[in-house]
XYZ file of N, CA, C and O in Angstrom:
824
model
N 30.866 18.280 -13.842
C 29.881 18.764 -14.740
C 28.531 18.429 -14.245
O 28.235 17.324 -13.704
N 27.548 19.296 -14.484
C 26.165 19.140 -14.215
C 25.336 19.145 -15.582
O 25.646 20.052 -16.368
N 24.443 18.225 -15.759
C 23.491 18.301 -16.851
C 22.134 18.427 -16.250
O 21.575 17.485 -15.640
N 21.534 19.630 -16.315
C 20.289 19.944 -15.750
C 19.228 20.276 -16.748
O 19.475 20.218 -17.959
N 17.993 20.488 -16.306
C 16.908 20.843 -17.231
C 15.913 21.686 -16.472
O 16.092 22.032 -15.308
N 14.843 22.010 -17.125
C 13.749 22.886 -16.615
C 12.418 22.250 -16.513
O 11.365 22.836 -16.691
N 12.463 20.957 -16.327
C 11.217 20.170 -16.141
C 11.175 18.883 -16.832
O 10.489 17.970 -16.460
N 11.936 18.685 -17.919
C 11.949 17.433 -18.694
C 13.350 17.171 -19.135
O 14.005 17.966 -19.848
N 13.956 15.991 -18.813
C 15.285 15.657 -19.139
C 15.537 15.721 -20.688
O 14.682 15.340 -21.366
N 16.699 16.265 -21.106
C 17.039 16.329 -22.468
C 18.122 15.357 -22.775
O 19.069 15.114 -22.047
N 18.006 14.693 -23.976
C 19.064 13.781 -24.436
C 20.268 14.652 -24.873
O 20.097 15.672 -25.400
N 21.454 14.106 -24.684
C 22.641 14.747 -25.090
C 23.482 13.798 -25.919
O 23.280 12.591 -25.945
N 24.417 14.332 -26.691
C 25.330 13.464 -27.524
C 26.556 13.272 -26.716
O 27.492 14.167 -26.622
N 26.705 12.089 -26.080
C 27.882 11.864 -25.128
C 29.121 11.647 -25.830
O 30.168 11.443 -25.228
N 29.148 11.719 -27.198
C 30.353 11.575 -27.939
C 30.913 12.947 -28.327
O 31.950 13.021 -29.007
N 30.235 13.992 -27.956
C 30.730 15.334 -28.245
C 32.048 15.558 -27.489
O 32.243 15.059 -26.430
N 32.973 16.321 -28.076
C 34.290 16.610 -27.477
C 34.229 17.074 -26.025
O 35.132 16.739 -25.234
N 33.179 17.887 -25.674
C 33.100 18.456 -24.362
C 33.053 17.375 -23.291
O 33.573 17.608 -22.119
N 32.608 16.167 -23.575
C 32.538 15.142 -22.602
C 33.766 14.162 -22.514
O 33.814 13.399 -21.566
N 34.652 14.321 -23.398
C 35.710 13.340 -23.460
C 36.711 13.385 -22.272
O 37.399 12.413 -21.999
N 36.747 14.541 -21.599
C 37.670 14.665 -20.504
C 37.000 14.717 -19.140
O 37.599 14.968 -18.082
N 35.646 14.562 -19.126
C 34.892 14.672 -17.845
C 35.124 13.475 -16.955
O 35.062 12.332 -17.420
N 35.495 13.782 -15.720
C 35.697 12.684 -14.735
C 34.610 12.663 -13.768
O 34.265 11.516 -13.208
N 33.923 13.744 -13.403
C 32.844 13.829 -12.485
C 31.590 14.405 -13.198
O 31.629 15.464 -13.677
N 30.485 13.605 -13.057
C 29.237 14.023 -13.728
C 28.062 13.795 -12.869
O 27.778 12.701 -12.355
N 27.224 14.847 -12.668
C 25.932 14.761 -11.951
C 24.933 15.076 -13.097
O 24.795 16.157 -13.526
N 24.121 14.014 -13.472
C 23.355 14.135 -14.685
C 21.945 13.759 -14.469
O 21.576 13.074 -13.532
N 21.081 14.289 -15.377
C 19.637 14.005 -15.399
C 19.319 13.003 -16.450
O 18.170 12.643 -16.643
N 20.318 12.547 -17.186
C 20.085 11.508 -18.240
C 21.307 10.630 -18.498
O 22.431 11.117 -18.523
N 21.051 9.344 -18.553
C 22.149 8.436 -18.829
C 22.249 8.083 -20.362
O 23.235 7.845 -20.885
N 21.049 8.094 -21.015
C 21.040 7.838 -22.398
C 21.211 9.042 -23.244
O 20.872 10.176 -22.802
N 21.798 8.956 -24.393
C 22.010 9.999 -25.266
C 21.319 9.760 -26.640
O 20.834 8.682 -26.894
N 21.409 10.762 -27.491
C 20.819 10.538 -28.819
C 21.961 10.169 -29.774
O 23.117 10.205 -29.401
N 21.589 9.700 -30.983
C 22.507 9.239 -31.943
C 23.231 7.972 -31.419
O 24.518 7.884 -31.656
N 22.574 7.176 -30.654
C 23.057 5.894 -30.209
C 24.236 6.113 -29.277
O 25.186 5.292 -29.183
N 24.267 7.207 -28.535
C 25.339 7.434 -27.632
C 24.853 7.130 -26.193
O 23.587 7.056 -25.901
N 25.766 6.887 -25.279
C 25.355 6.572 -23.862
C 26.432 7.112 -22.959
O 27.528 7.417 -23.353
N 26.090 7.264 -21.677
C 27.040 7.780 -20.795
C 28.293 6.993 -20.693
O 29.381 7.397 -20.234
N 28.208 5.678 -21.047
C 29.388 4.879 -20.930
C 30.394 5.257 -22.084
O 31.547 4.712 -22.031
N 30.012 6.172 -22.955
C 31.001 6.691 -23.950
C 31.996 7.685 -23.408
O 32.851 8.163 -24.182
N 31.796 8.010 -22.122
C 32.732 8.996 -21.520
C 34.001 8.152 -21.023
O 33.849 7.474 -19.993
N 35.086 8.305 -21.642
C 36.199 7.478 -21.358
C 36.933 7.734 -20.029
O 37.535 6.874 -19.445
N 36.747 9.013 -19.472
C 37.460 9.344 -18.339
C 36.622 9.383 -17.023
O 37.019 9.726 -15.967
N 35.290 8.986 -17.203
C 34.353 9.186 -16.134
C 34.695 8.220 -14.970
O 34.753 6.969 -15.115
N 34.873 8.778 -13.784
C 35.159 8.001 -12.611
C 34.077 8.204 -11.547
O 33.927 7.264 -10.677
N 33.426 9.302 -11.528
C 32.433 9.644 -10.488
C 31.092 10.081 -11.167
O 31.095 11.105 -11.922
N 30.014 9.395 -10.869
C 28.720 9.648 -11.447
C 27.690 9.802 -10.363
O 27.790 9.168 -9.310
N 26.752 10.759 -10.541
C 25.633 10.923 -9.646
C 24.326 11.147 -10.430
O 24.429 11.701 -11.592
N 23.258 10.658 -9.936
C 21.955 10.813 -10.573
C 20.859 10.937 -9.445
O 21.159 10.595 -8.290
N 19.715 11.433 -9.891
C 18.647 11.750 -8.884
C 17.288 11.492 -9.530
O 17.054 11.783 -10.742
N 16.394 11.060 -8.733
C 14.901 11.160 -9.037
C 14.074 11.248 -7.777
O 14.614 11.029 -6.614
N 12.877 11.554 -7.889
C 11.939 11.662 -6.763
C 11.633 10.278 -6.216
O 11.569 9.253 -6.981
N 11.539 10.132 -4.968
C 11.320 8.857 -4.313
C 9.943 8.254 -4.737
O 9.796 7.052 -4.975
N 8.974 9.077 -4.787
C 7.557 8.614 -5.035
C 7.326 8.426 -6.537
O 6.590 9.162 -7.170
N 7.952 7.364 -7.021
C 7.775 7.008 -8.444
C 6.908 5.712 -8.597
O 6.960 4.868 -7.696
N 6.185 5.585 -9.660
C 5.484 4.308 -9.959
C 6.456 3.165 -10.086
O 7.552 3.422 -10.447
N 6.052 2.004 -9.781
C 6.934 0.799 -9.825
C 7.585 0.598 -11.168
O 8.802 0.251 -11.260
N 6.979 0.925 -12.305
C 7.525 0.757 -13.616
C 8.723 1.645 -13.774
O 9.706 1.274 -14.367
N 8.638 2.922 -13.273
C 9.740 3.787 -13.364
C 10.957 3.309 -12.495
O 12.110 3.442 -12.867
N 10.620 2.846 -11.302
C 11.653 2.340 -10.415
C 12.348 1.170 -11.029
O 13.581 1.160 -11.086
N 11.690 0.271 -11.593
C 12.390 -0.936 -12.265
C 13.180 -0.511 -13.519
O 14.260 -1.010 -13.709
N 12.702 0.450 -14.243
C 13.368 0.943 -15.422
C 14.697 1.675 -14.978
O 15.792 1.429 -15.587
N 14.590 2.435 -14.000
C 15.799 3.208 -13.551
C 16.839 2.223 -12.921
O 18.026 2.357 -13.206
N 16.360 1.280 -12.189
C 17.272 0.257 -11.644
C 17.996 -0.489 -12.708
O 19.228 -0.745 -12.570
N 17.260 -0.777 -13.739
C 17.935 -1.558 -14.888
C 18.978 -0.703 -15.521
O 20.069 -1.180 -15.935
N 18.661 0.618 -15.746
C 19.714 1.548 -16.336
C 20.963 1.594 -15.453
O 22.066 1.550 -15.996
N 20.730 1.720 -14.108
C 21.877 1.850 -13.190
C 22.713 0.544 -13.326
O 24.002 0.526 -13.301
N 22.130 -0.681 -13.357
C 22.850 -1.878 -13.383
C 23.639 -1.975 -14.651
O 24.846 -2.392 -14.596
N 23.020 -1.640 -15.760
C 23.807 -1.627 -17.035
C 24.980 -0.656 -16.995
O 26.119 -1.007 -17.490
N 24.782 0.470 -16.375
C 25.859 1.432 -16.262
C 27.038 0.832 -15.442
O 28.218 0.950 -15.822
N 26.765 0.283 -14.309
C 27.787 -0.383 -13.515
C 28.545 -1.489 -14.290
O 29.735 -1.636 -14.128
N 27.763 -2.266 -14.969
C 28.366 -3.420 -15.631
C 29.263 -2.987 -16.783
O 30.256 -3.656 -17.126
N 28.900 -1.858 -17.460
C 29.641 -1.439 -18.647
C 30.724 -0.386 -18.335
O 31.344 0.117 -19.305
N 30.917 -0.026 -17.064
C 31.849 1.037 -16.761
C 32.853 0.616 -15.648
O 32.775 0.993 -14.487
N 33.832 -0.296 -16.067
C 34.760 -0.755 -15.093
C 35.646 0.345 -14.469
O 36.213 0.185 -13.370
N 35.790 1.470 -15.227
C 36.573 2.559 -14.697
C 35.906 3.398 -13.670
O 36.554 4.215 -12.961
N 34.595 3.188 -13.506
C 33.770 4.035 -12.601
C 34.174 3.675 -11.108
O 34.234 2.470 -10.737
N 34.501 4.690 -10.318
C 34.915 4.406 -8.918
C 33.682 4.643 -7.920
O 33.709 3.987 -6.910
N 32.770 5.539 -8.315
C 31.693 5.822 -7.376
C 30.468 6.332 -8.114
O 30.557 7.186 -8.960
N 29.332 5.697 -7.846
C 28.071 6.014 -8.456
C 27.102 6.352 -7.333
O 26.677 5.441 -6.543
N 26.661 7.612 -7.242
C 25.775 8.072 -6.164
C 24.361 8.313 -6.715
O 24.226 8.951 -7.746
N 23.414 7.742 -6.083
C 22.017 7.888 -6.396
C 21.322 8.620 -5.201
O 21.221 8.079 -4.168
N 20.873 9.841 -5.481
C 20.253 10.699 -4.399
C 18.739 10.464 -4.421
O 18.149 10.666 -5.516
N 18.162 10.154 -3.294
C 16.723 10.059 -3.155
C 16.377 10.879 -1.926
O 16.958 10.832 -0.851
N 15.312 11.666 -2.043
C 14.816 12.515 -0.912
C 13.772 11.726 -0.143
O 12.667 11.598 -0.519
N 14.190 11.146 0.996
C 13.266 10.329 1.797
C 12.764 11.125 2.987
O 12.274 10.591 3.978
N 12.774 12.460 2.848
C 12.318 13.344 4.028
C 10.877 13.238 4.353
O 10.519 13.172 5.546
N 10.054 13.004 3.314
C 8.692 13.014 3.592
C 7.907 11.767 3.292
O 6.832 11.524 3.785
N 8.525 10.868 2.527
C 7.883 9.588 2.222
C 8.809 8.448 2.692
O 9.973 8.504 2.509
N 8.240 7.470 3.327
C 8.952 6.328 3.897
C 8.138 5.073 3.635
O 7.121 5.000 3.054
N 8.666 3.998 4.299
C 7.898 2.818 4.309
C 7.890 2.001 3.019
O 8.940 1.641 2.450
N 6.675 1.725 2.406
C 6.592 0.824 1.342
C 7.357 1.369 0.063
O 8.006 0.527 -0.616
N 7.357 2.629 -0.224
C 8.045 3.144 -1.360
C 9.549 2.946 -1.254
O 10.206 2.629 -2.243
N 10.090 3.235 -0.020
C 11.525 2.956 0.127
C 11.891 1.498 -0.066
O 12.914 1.176 -0.682
N 11.039 0.610 0.378
C 11.254 -0.838 0.215
C 11.288 -1.207 -1.284
O 12.019 -2.034 -1.705
N 10.339 -0.581 -2.044
C 10.314 -0.829 -3.461
C 11.648 -0.459 -4.160
O 12.161 -1.228 -4.953
N 12.209 0.675 -3.770
C 13.469 1.107 -4.318
C 14.586 0.156 -3.877
O 15.354 -0.298 -4.656
N 14.598 -0.167 -2.624
C 15.654 -1.067 -2.118
C 15.601 -2.453 -2.787
O 16.640 -2.994 -3.101
N 14.410 -2.975 -3.014
C 14.294 -4.204 -3.689
C 14.762 -4.198 -5.148
O 15.548 -5.055 -5.618
N 14.382 -3.161 -5.814
C 14.678 -2.966 -7.246
C 16.251 -2.745 -7.439
O 16.795 -3.156 -8.480
N 16.891 -2.116 -6.427
C 18.249 -1.765 -6.577
C 19.156 -2.831 -5.919
O 20.354 -2.489 -5.795
N 18.651 -3.954 -5.531
C 19.487 -4.953 -4.805
C 20.786 -5.255 -5.530
O 21.862 -5.345 -4.898
N 20.751 -5.510 -6.835
C 21.943 -5.870 -7.550
C 22.937 -4.711 -7.585
O 24.138 -4.952 -7.525
N 22.427 -3.527 -7.725
C 23.266 -2.324 -7.623
C 23.934 -2.155 -6.367
O 25.169 -1.867 -6.250
N 23.190 -2.353 -5.306
C 23.653 -2.137 -3.922
C 24.842 -3.153 -3.600
O 25.715 -2.850 -2.871
N 24.783 -4.305 -4.225
C 25.831 -5.342 -4.043
C 27.195 -4.883 -4.668
O 28.251 -5.431 -4.313
N 27.174 -3.872 -5.530
C 28.326 -3.305 -6.064
C 28.883 -2.253 -5.141
O 28.209 -1.285 -4.834
N 30.110 -2.371 -4.673
C 30.650 -1.441 -3.694
C 30.748 -0.035 -4.124
O 31.005 0.923 -3.400
N 30.697 0.154 -5.465
C 30.807 1.484 -6.071
C 29.511 2.281 -5.971
O 29.463 3.495 -6.139
N 28.446 1.582 -5.658
C 27.084 2.264 -5.673
C 26.657 2.647 -4.313
O 26.641 1.857 -3.350
N 26.255 3.929 -4.171
C 25.774 4.377 -2.836
C 24.506 5.144 -3.046
O 24.355 6.007 -3.880
N 23.483 4.828 -2.238
C 22.251 5.603 -2.147
C 22.378 6.668 -0.987
O 22.626 6.390 0.090
N 22.234 7.975 -1.442
C 22.304 9.047 -0.545
C 20.913 9.604 -0.280
O 20.270 10.132 -1.153
N 20.377 9.363 0.961
C 18.987 9.670 1.232
C 18.633 11.138 1.546
O 17.681 11.388 2.226
N 19.450 12.053 1.091
C 19.128 13.448 1.225
C 19.526 14.179 -0.063
O 20.721 14.213 -0.410
N 18.496 14.710 -0.702
C 18.703 15.436 -2.000
C 18.941 16.903 -1.759
O 18.174 17.528 -0.989
N 19.898 17.445 -2.352
C 20.220 18.874 -2.329
C 19.896 19.440 -3.692
O 20.275 18.951 -4.695
N 19.199 20.608 -3.666
C 18.830 21.278 -4.847
C 20.061 21.613 -5.757
O 21.086 21.934 -5.193
N 19.982 21.390 -7.005
C 21.111 21.626 -7.914
C 21.720 23.005 -7.733
O 22.979 23.136 -7.798
N 20.877 24.014 -7.574
C 21.464 25.335 -7.415
C 22.334 25.409 -6.162
O 23.434 26.024 -6.191
N 21.948 24.790 -5.043
C 22.726 24.844 -3.822
C 23.921 23.868 -3.991
O 25.041 24.117 -3.425
N 23.744 22.778 -4.742
C 24.879 21.903 -5.017
C 26.065 22.752 -5.784
O 27.204 22.623 -5.414
N 25.567 23.532 -6.768
C 26.543 24.324 -7.427
C 27.150 25.413 -6.544
O 28.342 25.626 -6.643
N 26.340 26.099 -5.747
C 26.840 27.100 -4.839
C 27.832 26.473 -3.930
O 28.836 27.110 -3.591
N 27.524 25.225 -3.463
C 28.459 24.603 -2.525
C 29.806 24.304 -3.125
O 30.843 24.413 -2.483
N 29.835 23.883 -4.410
C 31.110 23.690 -5.119
C 31.922 24.972 -5.142
O 33.129 24.971 -5.067
N 31.241 26.061 -5.461
C 31.978 27.335 -5.524
C 32.520 27.761 -4.192
O 33.497 28.471 -4.111
N 31.901 27.246 -3.087
C 32.384 27.537 -1.766
C 33.240 26.481 -1.181
O 33.490 26.448 0.021
N 33.613 25.526 -1.951
C 34.511 24.448 -1.581
C 33.836 23.556 -0.383
O 34.533 23.100 0.453
N 32.528 23.433 -0.473
C 31.823 22.550 0.503
C 31.846 21.120 -0.049
O 32.070 20.861 -1.227
N 31.570 20.110 0.829
C 31.603 18.766 0.378
C 30.605 18.527 -0.775
O 29.443 18.910 -0.729
N 31.096 17.914 -1.807
C 30.176 17.671 -2.927
C 29.353 16.365 -2.761
O 29.440 15.666 -1.717
N 28.506 16.041 -3.778
C 27.621 14.952 -3.586
C 28.349 13.577 -3.338
O 27.857 12.737 -2.570
N 29.503 13.450 -3.970
C 30.244 12.154 -3.739
C 30.870 12.105 -2.365
O 30.949 11.022 -1.746
N 31.398 13.234 -1.937
C 31.983 13.264 -0.631
C 30.946 13.039 0.483
O 31.129 12.359 1.515
N 29.775 13.571 0.329
C 28.684 13.414 1.272
C 28.239 11.995 1.235
O 27.836 11.436 2.286
N 28.150 11.370 0.064
C 27.741 9.949 0.034
C 28.753 9.050 0.785
O 28.296 8.124 1.504
N 29.997 9.299 0.627
C 31.021 8.516 1.317
C 30.911 8.671 2.828
O 31.084 7.770 3.664
N 30.631 9.951 3.295
C 30.446 10.206 4.702
C 29.249 9.513 5.216
O 29.263 8.919 6.314
N 28.147 9.476 4.441
C 26.882 8.752 4.830
C 27.152 7.267 4.922
O 26.738 6.633 5.896
N 27.885 6.751 4.019
C 28.258 5.265 4.012
C 29.080 4.895 5.221
O 28.877 3.895 5.874
N 29.999 5.809 5.609
C 30.857 5.600 6.765
C 29.977 5.494 8.035
O 30.122 4.608 8.874
N 29.039 6.467 8.137
C 28.171 6.504 9.301
C 27.332 5.228 9.420
O 27.172 4.613 10.463
N 26.765 4.755 8.225
C 25.935 3.656 8.224
C 26.703 2.346 8.585
O 26.171 1.485 9.268
N 27.965 2.230 8.136
C 28.766 1.120 8.458
C 29.059 0.953 9.943
O 29.217 -0.156 10.451
N 29.119 2.097 10.655
C 29.396 2.025 12.059
C 28.226 1.432 12.833
O 28.339 1.039 14.004
N 27.037 1.457 12.232
C 25.824 0.822 12.796
C 25.499 1.362 14.164
O 25.180 0.614 15.118
N 25.689 2.660 14.349
C 25.447 3.318 15.623
C 24.076 4.134 15.406
O 24.132 5.207 14.850
N 22.986 3.644 15.997
C 21.725 4.275 15.845
C 21.729 5.726 16.212
O 21.097 6.598 15.559
N 22.317 6.027 17.346
C 22.341 7.429 17.879
C 23.083 8.343 16.790
O 22.671 9.426 16.563
N 24.198 7.885 16.341
C 25.043 8.636 15.411
C 24.335 8.824 14.100
O 24.293 9.946 13.547
N 23.637 7.774 13.621
C 22.926 7.848 12.363
C 21.748 8.877 12.532
O 21.551 9.701 11.640
N 21.065 8.824 13.587
C 19.933 9.771 13.830
C 20.480 11.238 13.942
O 19.881 12.131 13.289
N 21.575 11.407 14.569
C 22.199 12.727 14.727
C 22.614 13.228 13.350
O 22.392 14.373 12.997
N 23.151 12.368 12.570
C 23.620 12.716 11.225
C 22.392 13.147 10.342
O 22.536 14.158 9.599
N 21.323 12.366 10.416
C 20.149 12.662 9.716
C 19.565 14.036 10.065
O 19.237 14.867 9.220
N 19.542 14.261 11.293
C 18.981 15.559 11.893
C 19.796 16.781 11.391
O 19.278 17.742 10.951
N 21.139 16.602 11.598
C 22.035 17.727 11.175
C 21.964 17.989 9.718
O 21.957 19.152 9.263
N 21.793 16.910 8.897
C 21.687 17.131 7.438
C 20.474 17.804 7.026
O 20.343 18.677 6.242
N 19.340 17.357 7.663
C 18.040 17.917 7.386
C 18.006 19.387 7.791
O 17.448 20.254 7.138
N 18.614 19.739 8.965
C 18.613 21.107 9.348
C 19.393 21.966 8.390
O 19.076 23.107 8.088
N 20.478 21.389 7.864
C 21.311 22.137 6.799
C 20.498 22.355 5.577
O 20.540 23.445 4.994
N 19.707 21.343 5.156
C 18.924 21.543 3.923
C 17.826 22.553 4.058
O 17.513 23.341 3.177
N 17.251 22.562 5.263
C 16.192 23.592 5.573
C 16.770 25.002 5.636
O 16.210 25.933 5.151
N 18.048 25.091 6.129
C 18.664 26.420 6.171
C 18.915 26.871 4.757
O 18.909 28.076 4.405
N 19.331 25.972 3.886
C 19.605 26.311 2.471
C 18.277 26.815 1.803
O 18.296 27.759 1.011
N 17.232 26.113 2.120
C 15.937 26.515 1.490
C 15.575 27.944 1.993
O 15.068 28.711 1.197
N 15.771 28.204 3.208
C 15.538 29.519 3.746
C 16.360 30.594 3.035
O 15.967 31.695 2.758
N 17.642 30.234 2.864
C 18.599 31.151 2.174
C 18.105 31.448 0.789
O 18.195 32.534 0.339
N 17.717 30.382 0.004
C 17.257 30.525 -1.318
C 16.008 31.463 -1.384
O 15.885 32.286 -2.247
N 15.114 31.286 -0.354
C 13.907 32.207 -0.310
C 14.342 33.629 -0.056
O 13.821 34.583 -0.680
N 15.308 33.832 0.891
C 15.782 35.144 1.206
C 16.453 35.771 -0.026
O 16.268 37.009 -0.254
N 17.193 35.015 -0.779
C 17.916 35.571 -1.919
C 16.960 35.672 -3.155
O 17.408 36.100 -4.202
N 15.716 35.142 -2.969
C 14.779 35.134 -4.102
C 15.178 34.342 -5.252
O 15.009 34.741 -6.386
N 15.883 33.192 -4.978
C 16.338 32.289 -5.999
C 15.260 31.226 -6.198
O 14.805 30.623 -5.241
N 14.851 31.010 -7.415
C 13.898 30.001 -7.769
C 14.668 28.642 -7.948
O 15.690 28.606 -8.636
N 14.043 27.627 -7.472
C 14.758 26.309 -7.639
C 14.344 25.716 -8.990
O 13.750 24.680 -9.079
N 14.602 26.457 -10.037
C 14.169 26.085 -11.412
C 15.169 25.111 -12.069
O 14.825 24.482 -13.038
N 16.352 25.011 -11.621
C 17.270 24.017 -12.183
C 16.854 22.710 -11.673
O 16.694 22.449 -10.433
N 16.638 21.728 -12.524
C 16.178 20.446 -12.121
C 17.138 19.352 -12.629
O 17.782 19.530 -13.667
N 17.309 18.265 -11.840
C 18.214 17.246 -12.267
C 17.548 15.872 -12.135
O 18.170 14.838 -12.252
N 16.208 15.880 -12.040
C 15.461 14.704 -11.929
C 15.509 13.932 -13.220
O 15.267 14.448 -14.290
N 15.726 12.577 -13.202
C 15.700 11.744 -14.361
C 14.359 11.519 -14.986
O 14.277 11.091 -16.087
N 13.249 11.868 -14.214
C 11.923 11.682 -14.629
C 11.284 13.081 -14.823
O 11.424 14.017 -14.012
N 10.551 13.284 -15.902
C 9.897 14.507 -16.234
C 9.021 14.917 -15.079
O 8.285 14.085 -14.446
N 8.981 16.256 -14.747
C 8.258 16.787 -13.669
C 6.711 16.634 -13.910
O 6.295 16.810 -15.134
N 5.927 16.280 -12.956
C 4.476 16.252 -13.110
C 3.968 17.635 -13.484
O 4.357 18.671 -12.934
N 3.045 17.724 -14.479
C 2.546 19.003 -14.905
C 3.446 19.804 -15.769
O 3.190 20.920 -16.093
N 4.571 19.184 -16.309
C 5.465 19.877 -17.148
C 4.831 20.311 -18.443
O 4.139 19.552 -19.053
N 5.044 21.580 -18.847
C 4.496 22.148 -20.111
C 5.623 22.444 -21.040
O 6.454 23.278 -20.630
N 5.735 21.875 -22.164
C 6.884 22.135 -23.067
C 6.881 23.607 -23.546
O 5.830 24.301 -23.602
N 8.092 24.102 -23.769
C 8.250 25.518 -24.211
C 7.623 25.705 -25.567
O 7.819 24.928 -26.521
N 6.813 26.699 -25.765
C 6.112 26.924 -27.068
C 6.473 28.238 -27.714
O 5.871 28.653 -28.719
N 7.461 28.906 -27.243
C 7.883 30.164 -27.800
C 8.885 29.996 -28.876
O 8.964 28.965 -29.562
N 9.657 31.014 -29.224
C 10.691 30.985 -30.252
C 11.736 29.969 -29.902
O 12.384 29.998 -28.787
N 11.954 28.982 -30.758
C 12.904 27.939 -30.488
C 14.335 28.408 -30.250
O 15.115 27.810 -29.508
N 14.674 29.632 -30.799
C 15.978 30.188 -30.530
C 16.150 30.604 -29.084
O 17.281 30.884 -28.710
N 15.090 30.779 -28.401
C 15.122 31.300 -27.042
C 14.740 30.159 -26.034
O 14.610 30.434 -24.846
N 14.591 28.966 -26.536
C 14.177 27.807 -25.702
C 15.265 27.587 -24.673
O 16.467 27.442 -24.994
N 14.827 27.462 -23.470
C 15.730 27.138 -22.312
C 15.300 25.860 -21.682
O 14.724 25.863 -20.640
N 15.581 24.796 -22.330
C 15.177 23.440 -21.834
C 16.203 22.750 -21.108
O 15.902 21.713 -20.472
N 17.449 23.107 -21.275
C 18.555 22.370 -20.603
C 19.728 23.271 -20.298
O 19.872 24.412 -20.940
N 20.525 22.933 -19.366
C 21.683 23.719 -19.015
C 22.855 22.774 -18.563
O 22.570 21.790 -17.860
N 23.985 23.061 -18.988
C 25.219 22.313 -18.646
C 26.117 23.223 -17.822
O 26.468 24.313 -18.293
N 26.429 22.898 -16.655
C 27.409 23.644 -15.823
C 28.725 22.905 -15.727
O 28.751 21.747 -15.347
N 29.809 23.601 -15.928
C 31.169 23.015 -15.910
C 31.903 23.481 -14.638
O 31.768 24.546 -14.186
């Protein structure tokens, strides 16, 4: 299941029946309304979340604290993938994330995947039986454990080329990357002001 939005994450009621059998979730929000939380999903074994790398330190610390609570409260969770796009920004910001996430990183279930794939392409990939975000994270961790600089570089280049090809394909198909899965509201986001019955602020894909 995917929980997406159009610029600003929406709270959901994680105790709704639709969530009770969910095992794999890629979400833009861990907290729910009516005092619900993602830990209320009894069957959840695979979780993924994403945000932009270039966040202020207060956001980084807040997200890291959320992740740690999630890991501590979810013994049934087998894999938690956090995707960060480090294609354009490196150095100090990466170090801030690594420092804030140290306790999470010590948990073998937690994996940082440094290549973000647009939600629309993630969904298209699932329909085409391509490796999902959890499979790609495990592949990345395997490469990193081998500690082979040449192999790591080659893997990064091949992944980046693939993401660029997907962007070209989306442009060719005239698909807008309007599905968002970022845990933090997009800069410049403007709330919907039309008829509330036509409001398209969130989307759930099963």
